[in-house]
Each structure stands twice: as C-alpha cells, then as structure tokens.
Coordinates of C-alpha atoms in Angstrom, one line a residue:
M1 CA -16.5 151.1 1.3
I2 CA -13.6 153.6 1.2
K3 CA -13.2 154.4 4.1
I4 CA -13.2 151.4 5.6
I5 CA -10.2 150.3 2.8
Y6 CA -8.6 153.1 4.2
S7 CA -9.0 152.4 8.1
I8 CA -7.6 148.5 7.0
L9 CA -4.6 149.5 5.8
C10 CA -4.2 151.9 8.6
C11 CA -4.4 148.8 11.2
L12 CA -2.4 146.6 8.7
F13 CA 0.6 149.1 9.0
F14 CA 0.1 150.7 12.7
I15 CA 0.6 146.9 12.7
S16 CA 3.9 145.9 10.5
C17 CA 5.4 149.0 12.5
T18 CA 5.1 148.1 15.9
K19 CA 6.1 144.9 15.3
E20 CA 8.0 142.9 18.0
Y21 CA 11.1 141.0 16.8
Y22 CA 13.5 138.4 18.7
F23 CA 16.4 136.6 18.5
Q24 CA 15.6 132.5 19.4
P25 CA 19.0 131.0 19.1
G26 CA 19.0 127.2 17.9
E27 CA 15.5 128.0 14.9
V28 CA 15.7 128.3 11.8
W29 CA 16.4 131.3 10.4
P30 CA 14.7 133.1 7.5
D31 CA 15.9 135.4 5.4
N32 CA 14.3 138.0 3.5
H33 CA 13.2 135.5 0.4
G34 CA 12.4 132.7 3.7
V35 CA 15.5 130.3 3.4
H36 CA 17.3 129.9 6.6
I37 CA 20.6 131.7 6.6
N38 CA 23.1 130.1 4.8
A39 CA 26.4 132.0 6.5
H40 CA 27.9 129.4 9.1
G41 CA 31.0 130.0 10.8
G42 CA 30.6 133.6 10.2
G43 CA 30.9 137.2 11.7
I44 CA 30.2 140.4 11.1
L45 CA 31.2 144.2 9.8
Y46 CA 29.6 146.8 10.9
D47 CA 29.6 150.0 7.7
N48 CA 27.9 152.6 7.2
G49 CA 24.4 152.5 8.9
V50 CA 24.4 148.3 8.1
Y51 CA 25.4 145.2 8.9
Y52 CA 27.0 142.7 6.6
W53 CA 27.0 139.3 7.7
F54 CA 29.4 137.0 5.8
G55 CA 29.8 132.7 6.9
E56 CA 30.1 129.4 4.7
H57 CA 27.4 128.5 1.9
K58 CA 26.7 124.5 3.2
V59 CA 25.0 122.2 0.5
E60 CA 22.8 119.6 1.5
G61 CA 25.0 116.3 2.8
S62 CA 28.6 115.6 3.9
I63 CA 29.9 116.8 0.8
G64 CA 28.9 120.7 2.5
N65 CA 31.4 119.9 5.0
T66 CA 34.0 121.5 1.9
A67 CA 33.3 124.8 -0.2
Q68 CA 31.4 124.0 -2.5
V69 CA 30.1 127.5 -3.3
G70 CA 31.7 130.2 -1.7
V71 CA 31.5 132.5 1.3
H72 CA 27.4 134.0 1.8
C73 CA 27.1 137.8 2.9
Y74 CA 23.9 139.1 4.2
S75 CA 22.7 142.5 5.3
S76 CA 20.5 143.7 8.1
T77 CA 20.0 147.5 9.3
D78 CA 18.4 145.8 13.0
L79 CA 19.9 142.9 13.2
Y80 CA 16.6 140.7 13.1
K81 CA 15.8 141.1 9.1
W82 CA 18.4 139.5 6.9
K83 CA 18.6 140.6 3.5
D84 CA 20.6 138.0 1.3
E85 CA 23.1 139.7 -0.6
G86 CA 24.4 136.7 -2.6
I87 CA 27.6 134.8 -2.8
A88 CA 30.2 137.4 -1.8
L89 CA 33.4 135.1 -3.0
S90 CA 32.7 132.4 -5.2
V91 CA 35.3 129.6 -5.0
A92 CA 37.0 128.5 -8.3
P93 CA 35.9 126.2 -10.8
E94 CA 37.2 121.9 -10.4
G95 CA 40.4 121.7 -12.3
S96 CA 41.4 125.5 -12.2
G97 CA 44.3 124.1 -9.7
S98 CA 43.5 127.8 -7.0
D99 CA 43.9 126.9 -3.7
I100 CA 40.6 127.9 -3.5
E101 CA 39.1 125.4 -6.1
K102 CA 35.8 123.7 -5.2
G103 CA 35.7 121.4 -2.9
C104 CA 38.6 122.9 -0.4
V105 CA 38.2 123.6 3.3
L106 CA 37.2 127.2 3.4
E107 CA 36.4 127.9 7.2
R108 CA 35.4 131.0 9.2
P109 CA 35.6 133.8 6.8
K110 CA 35.6 137.4 8.5
V111 CA 35.5 140.8 6.6
I112 CA 37.5 144.5 8.0
Y113 CA 37.3 147.3 6.6
N114 CA 40.8 149.0 5.6
A115 CA 40.2 153.2 5.7
N116 CA 43.4 153.7 4.1
T117 CA 43.2 151.6 1.4
R118 CA 39.1 152.1 1.3
K119 CA 39.0 148.6 0.7
Y120 CA 37.1 145.8 2.2
I121 CA 39.3 142.6 3.4
M122 CA 38.0 139.1 4.0
W123 CA 40.4 136.4 5.6
F124 CA 39.4 132.8 6.2
H125 CA 40.8 129.5 7.4
L126 CA 41.9 127.5 4.0
E127 CA 42.6 124.4 3.7
P128 CA 43.4 123.5 -0.2
K129 CA 42.0 120.5 -1.8
G130 CA 42.9 117.1 -1.1
M131 CA 45.6 118.1 1.4
G132 CA 42.9 117.0 4.4
Y133 CA 43.7 119.3 7.4
S134 CA 47.6 119.7 6.5
G135 CA 47.6 122.9 4.7
A136 CA 46.5 125.0 7.8
K137 CA 46.6 128.0 5.9
S138 CA 45.7 131.8 5.9
G139 CA 43.9 132.8 2.0
V140 CA 42.7 136.7 1.4
A141 CA 40.8 138.3 -0.5
V142 CA 39.9 141.9 -1.1
S143 CA 37.0 144.5 -2.5
E144 CA 35.8 147.5 -3.5
K145 CA 32.3 146.8 -1.9
P146 CA 31.3 145.1 1.4
T147 CA 29.5 142.8 -0.7
G148 CA 32.0 142.2 -2.9
P149 CA 32.8 140.7 -5.4
Y150 CA 36.0 139.9 -3.4
Q151 CA 39.3 139.1 -5.5
F152 CA 40.9 136.1 -3.8
I153 CA 45.0 137.1 -4.2
H154 CA 46.8 135.1 -2.2
S155 CA 47.2 132.1 0.9
F156 CA 50.2 131.9 3.0
R157 CA 50.7 129.8 6.4
P158 CA 51.9 132.6 9.6
N159 CA 54.8 134.8 10.1
A160 CA 57.5 132.3 7.8
G161 CA 60.9 133.0 9.3
H162 CA 60.2 134.8 12.4
W163 CA 60.1 133.8 16.0
P164 CA 57.3 134.9 18.0
M165 CA 57.6 137.7 20.8
N166 CA 58.0 134.6 23.5
V167 CA 59.8 132.0 21.9
L168 CA 61.9 130.1 24.4
D169 CA 65.8 128.9 23.7
I170 CA 64.2 125.4 23.5
H171 CA 62.6 126.7 20.4
I172 CA 65.8 127.6 18.6
T173 CA 68.6 125.3 20.3
R174 CA 66.7 122.1 20.1
P175 CA 65.8 119.8 16.9
V176 CA 62.6 119.7 15.1
P177 CA 60.9 117.0 14.7
S178 CA 60.1 116.4 10.5
S179 CA 57.8 119.0 8.6
G180 CA 55.9 115.7 6.9
E181 CA 55.2 114.7 10.7
Q182 CA 51.1 115.6 12.2
F183 CA 49.1 115.1 14.8
S184 CA 46.1 115.4 15.9
G185 CA 44.3 118.5 16.5
G186 CA 42.6 117.2 19.4
S187 CA 46.2 115.4 21.3
L188 CA 49.2 115.4 21.4
P189 CA 51.6 111.9 22.3
A190 CA 53.9 115.3 24.3
P191 CA 53.8 119.1 25.1
P192 CA 54.3 121.7 22.2
D193 CA 57.2 122.5 23.8
S194 CA 58.6 119.4 23.9
L195 CA 57.8 118.5 20.4
N196 CA 59.3 122.0 18.9
L197 CA 56.1 121.8 16.7
L198 CA 57.2 126.0 16.7
G199 CA 60.6 125.6 15.3
R200 CA 59.5 122.6 13.3
D201 CA 57.3 125.3 11.3
M202 CA 58.9 127.9 11.7
K203 CA 61.1 128.3 8.1
G204 CA 57.7 127.8 6.4
G205 CA 55.1 129.5 8.6
Q206 CA 53.4 128.5 11.4
M207 CA 49.9 126.3 11.1
A208 CA 47.2 128.3 11.3
R209 CA 43.2 127.1 11.6
D210 CA 40.5 128.2 13.2
M211 CA 40.7 132.2 13.4
N212 CA 39.4 136.0 13.4
L213 CA 40.2 139.0 13.1
F214 CA 39.9 142.1 15.2
V215 CA 41.0 145.6 14.7
D216 CA 41.2 147.9 17.8
D217 CA 40.6 151.4 18.5
D218 CA 44.1 152.7 16.8
G219 CA 43.9 151.0 13.6
K220 CA 45.6 147.7 14.0
A221 CA 44.3 145.4 13.0
Y222 CA 45.2 141.5 14.5
H223 CA 44.7 138.0 12.9
I224 CA 44.4 135.2 15.9
Y225 CA 44.1 131.6 14.7
S226 CA 44.6 128.2 16.3
S227 CA 48.2 126.8 15.7
E228 CA 50.9 124.5 16.8
E229 CA 48.6 121.4 15.7
N230 CA 45.7 123.3 17.4
S231 CA 48.0 123.1 20.7
T232 CA 48.5 126.9 21.0
L233 CA 46.8 130.0 19.9
H234 CA 48.9 132.7 18.2
I235 CA 47.4 136.6 17.8
S236 CA 49.6 138.4 15.1
L237 CA 49.7 141.8 13.8
L238 CA 48.3 142.7 10.7
S239 CA 50.4 145.0 7.7
D240 CA 49.0 148.2 7.4
D241 CA 46.8 147.0 4.6
Y242 CA 45.5 144.2 6.7
T243 CA 46.6 141.4 3.7
R244 CA 49.7 140.2 5.2
Y245 CA 51.8 139.1 8.5
V246 CA 54.5 141.5 9.6
G247 CA 56.0 139.3 11.4
K248 CA 55.4 139.8 14.5
Y249 CA 53.4 137.3 17.0
K250 CA 52.8 136.0 20.1
R251 CA 51.8 132.6 21.6
L252 CA 48.6 132.4 23.9
F253 CA 48.1 129.4 26.1
V254 CA 50.8 127.0 25.4
G255 CA 49.8 123.3 25.2
R256 CA 45.9 123.9 26.2
H257 CA 44.4 123.4 23.0
M258 CA 41.8 126.0 22.5
E259 CA 40.1 126.9 18.8
A260 CA 37.3 129.3 17.8
A261 CA 38.6 131.8 19.4
A262 CA 36.7 135.3 18.9
M263 CA 38.3 138.8 20.5
F264 CA 36.4 142.0 21.5
K265 CA 37.3 145.2 23.4
R266 CA 35.4 147.0 26.3
K267 CA 36.5 149.9 28.9
G268 CA 39.7 149.1 28.0
K269 CA 39.7 145.6 28.7
Y270 CA 40.5 143.0 25.8
Y271 CA 38.3 139.6 25.6
L272 CA 38.7 136.4 23.9
I273 CA 35.9 133.8 24.1
M274 CA 37.2 129.9 22.4
S275 CA 36.0 126.4 22.9
G276 CA 38.3 123.0 23.2
C277 CA 38.9 120.8 20.4
T278 CA 36.2 118.5 20.1
G279 CA 35.7 117.9 16.6
W280 CA 32.1 119.0 15.6
E281 CA 31.1 117.8 19.2
P282 CA 30.1 120.9 21.2
N283 CA 32.0 121.5 24.8
A284 CA 32.8 124.1 27.4
A285 CA 33.6 127.2 26.4
R286 CA 36.5 128.9 28.3
S287 CA 37.3 132.9 28.7
A288 CA 40.4 135.4 28.7
V289 CA 41.1 138.9 29.5
A290 CA 44.1 141.1 29.1
D291 CA 44.9 144.5 28.8
A292 CA 46.5 144.5 25.0
P293 CA 46.8 142.5 22.1
F294 CA 49.8 141.3 23.1
G295 CA 49.3 141.3 27.1
E296 CA 49.3 139.1 29.5
W297 CA 46.0 136.8 29.2
K298 CA 44.4 135.5 32.4
E299 CA 42.3 132.7 31.9
L300 CA 38.5 133.4 33.4
G301 CA 36.6 129.7 33.0
N302 CA 33.4 129.0 31.4
P303 CA 31.6 132.3 30.9
C304 CA 28.4 130.0 30.3
K305 CA 26.1 129.5 33.0
G306 CA 23.4 127.1 33.2
K307 CA 21.2 124.6 31.9
D308 CA 23.9 122.9 29.0
A309 CA 26.3 125.5 30.4
E310 CA 29.4 122.5 29.9
W311 CA 28.0 122.3 26.4
T312 CA 28.1 126.4 25.8
F313 CA 24.1 125.2 25.1
Y314 CA 25.4 122.9 22.4
S315 CA 27.4 125.3 20.5
Q316 CA 30.9 126.9 19.0
S317 CA 31.7 130.2 19.2
C318 CA 32.5 132.5 15.9
Y319 CA 32.5 136.0 16.8
V320 CA 31.0 138.6 19.6
L321 CA 29.3 141.6 18.0
P322 CA 29.4 144.7 19.6
V323 CA 25.8 146.3 18.9
Q324 CA 26.1 150.4 17.6
G325 CA 24.3 152.6 19.0
C326 CA 24.1 150.7 22.0
N327 CA 25.8 151.6 25.5
D328 CA 27.8 148.3 26.5
C329 CA 26.0 145.8 24.7
Y330 CA 27.3 142.2 23.1
I331 CA 26.1 139.6 21.7
Y332 CA 27.8 136.1 22.0
M333 CA 27.4 134.5 18.2
G334 CA 27.9 130.7 18.1
D335 CA 27.3 127.8 15.6
R336 CA 26.0 124.5 16.3
W337 CA 27.4 122.3 13.9
C338 CA 25.3 119.8 11.8
P339 CA 28.5 118.1 9.9
K340 CA 25.7 115.1 8.1
N341 CA 23.9 117.7 6.9
P342 CA 26.1 121.3 7.7
I343 CA 23.2 123.1 5.6
D344 CA 20.9 122.7 8.3
G345 CA 23.0 124.4 10.5
R346 CA 21.6 127.0 13.6
Y347 CA 23.0 130.1 15.3
V348 CA 23.0 130.9 18.5
W349 CA 23.0 134.6 19.4
L350 CA 23.0 135.6 23.5
P351 CA 23.4 138.3 25.1
I352 CA 26.9 138.6 26.8
Q353 CA 26.5 140.5 30.3
F354 CA 29.9 141.7 32.8
E355 CA 30.4 141.2 36.4
G356 CA 34.0 143.3 36.8
D357 CA 37.0 142.1 34.3
S358 CA 34.9 138.7 33.4
F359 CA 31.5 138.3 31.4
I360 CA 28.9 135.3 31.6
I361 CA 26.4 134.2 28.7
E362 CA 23.2 132.8 30.2
W363 CA 20.9 130.7 28.0
K364 CA 17.7 132.8 26.3
D365 CA 15.0 131.3 24.6
R366 CA 13.1 134.6 23.0
W367 CA 15.4 137.7 23.6
S368 CA 15.2 141.3 21.7
L369 CA 17.7 143.8 21.7
E370 CA 15.6 146.0 24.3
T371 CA 16.9 143.3 26.8
L372 CA 20.6 144.6 26.8

C-alpha cells in the first residue's frame, strides 16, 4: 500500500511538473484564488526576477468605470500564473477632497523603478471626481516596494509654461480659444493648430489622457499621452527621479486622434502601437517607428493581420511587454472593454512578430511562450 501511495504521489508530482500552460486571449484569466484577474488598462514591471501586473480595479455595473477601489497588483514568475498581491494604490474616502477621491477617473496605471532613488513610481491618467474628462491630468504615486502601498504625491497637467520642441509660430502668435471651451475627444470642428489648443493650454499645462511610460537603456524616462483634446500625442521627458516633467516635450501625429499608445524598443528602433479614438468601441490599431524618442516618427499602418484585424481583435492596446530571458520576444497586451460591466473586461495577449523595421500581430486562440 505504501508503495502504491508513493507511486501515485510521484505520478501527480510528475504531472504537475510537466503541465503545459497557455495564453488564451479573450478568455477568463483566473488568479491564484480562481478569480478573474482585475487589472484593466494595465502594464508590467519586471523587478528582480518577478513580473508585476498593475491595472485598474473594476467593480460590477456602470459605476465600475470610475475608481471605486484603486490600482490592483498581481505577481508572476512565468507570466501564466498570477498571484493576487492586493490593492497597490487605494483611492481616498468620499468627502476627503483628494484628487484621487473615490469616484474619480483613474486609468492606465503604469509603474517604473528608479535606480537612483530606489523607489517605485506609478503614473496614471486622472480625472478628479465630478470633472468628467475635462481635468485631463497626470497623477503620480510612490512606494518603497513594488507591490505597494503607493502614496499619492501630486497631480498636474504636463509642462505648464513650456512650449514643445516643435512649436510653430502660429501657436505663439495666434489668439487662443477660451480655457473653458472643450471639444469632443474623437473629433474637432477644425484642425488642432488652427484652434491653437496648444496655446490655449500652455500656461496651465497640456491635457494628458490615455498614457504610458517608457524607460530607455540610458535610464531616461518618458511619458507618452494623448493631448490637445485627444487630437495629438505628446511625449515628455521626466525628471531624474521620474516624478515630474522637465519642460522638454514633442508633439507627434498632429490631428491624427491617437490614444492608447504603448512604446517599446528593439534593436535600436523605437516603436509605438496606438488606437484611434472611438470611445469604448474597438478600431484598427496603428503603429509607428523612429530612431529616437524625440525623433521623426514614421507611421507603419495597422500591425494586425487576419480575421478581425480591423478591430484589433476587439481589443485596445495598453502595453507591450519585452519577455525577459527570451531573445527578441515581445507581447502585445490589450483590453477588451466591457463598459456595462467593467469587471468582466478581458485581456488579449498576443505575440509580436517582426518584418524588417515593422511588426505584425496575428490572432491565436491559444499560444505559449515556446511560440516565440
């Protein structure tokens, strides 16, 4: 009997050690408690052999489109199995008057590590409670540990009082519209330069909505975000401690209405994947390449190929993950939004393939890292 039990245990151990894991885009993705991962619009931090996934914690019903809890964190060593690490950044109680009071809009949190200060820095798109999407601010929080707790330190609009590197004379000389005049995030009555949205917001700071972070090999960090009523992307250099702007930034894709930008680097080239502005509805992804973050960006078109490529496989980009220890391996991370019940939003992770200086993304029902 003892030998039989020992044999059964050995078999179970062997099966557990040889179990194959897969990514299944768009399916429910359970954590270590068997609960669907709650980290929407997220990003990944790799630190000391561990991946940390940060994202918006959603709740049931339409109220879930506002921040009711905060930013959730999960950890993994293999990218398949994720451990719930709890809430990394909690929203402040109602009535507190905090910019991140419960009921605010807190979107697309990203975390980077600062080797000089030895702190973990979280940035996110913030709309203070009751302001709709007119606040268009950046929020910053800091922690001593990757899992938190993160302490909210400040929020602001980018680069107040500074013109971009590629400012035009018309921005400086043309009259500006009223600071109270707002436009739709998906369209404008005229091109952004003729409206002089840049000049309108120069003194108080430029708008910042959908955002991402990128740390280059030299340690310099950049903030990429939708600005000028979502009509134009901006990329800004961050301070050495990664908690503020230094006034150096550039406008990209003027009037193209880009959002959901994610930047990554491969073989000396810098890449962006983005989406158009169609609210919660999916659209065709867009991509671009440059030789430097502040370089000349060339659009490459929709990187998605095959069935449902025109809808980015019913997802929207949120991050591109370089896989550690794997040569030339990158993963597209996207969200399938579910605005009527946000907690049921799904994740679409797909491998990225390269063709010359461009890249492509193809749908796969199931895939593993061995595919890369």
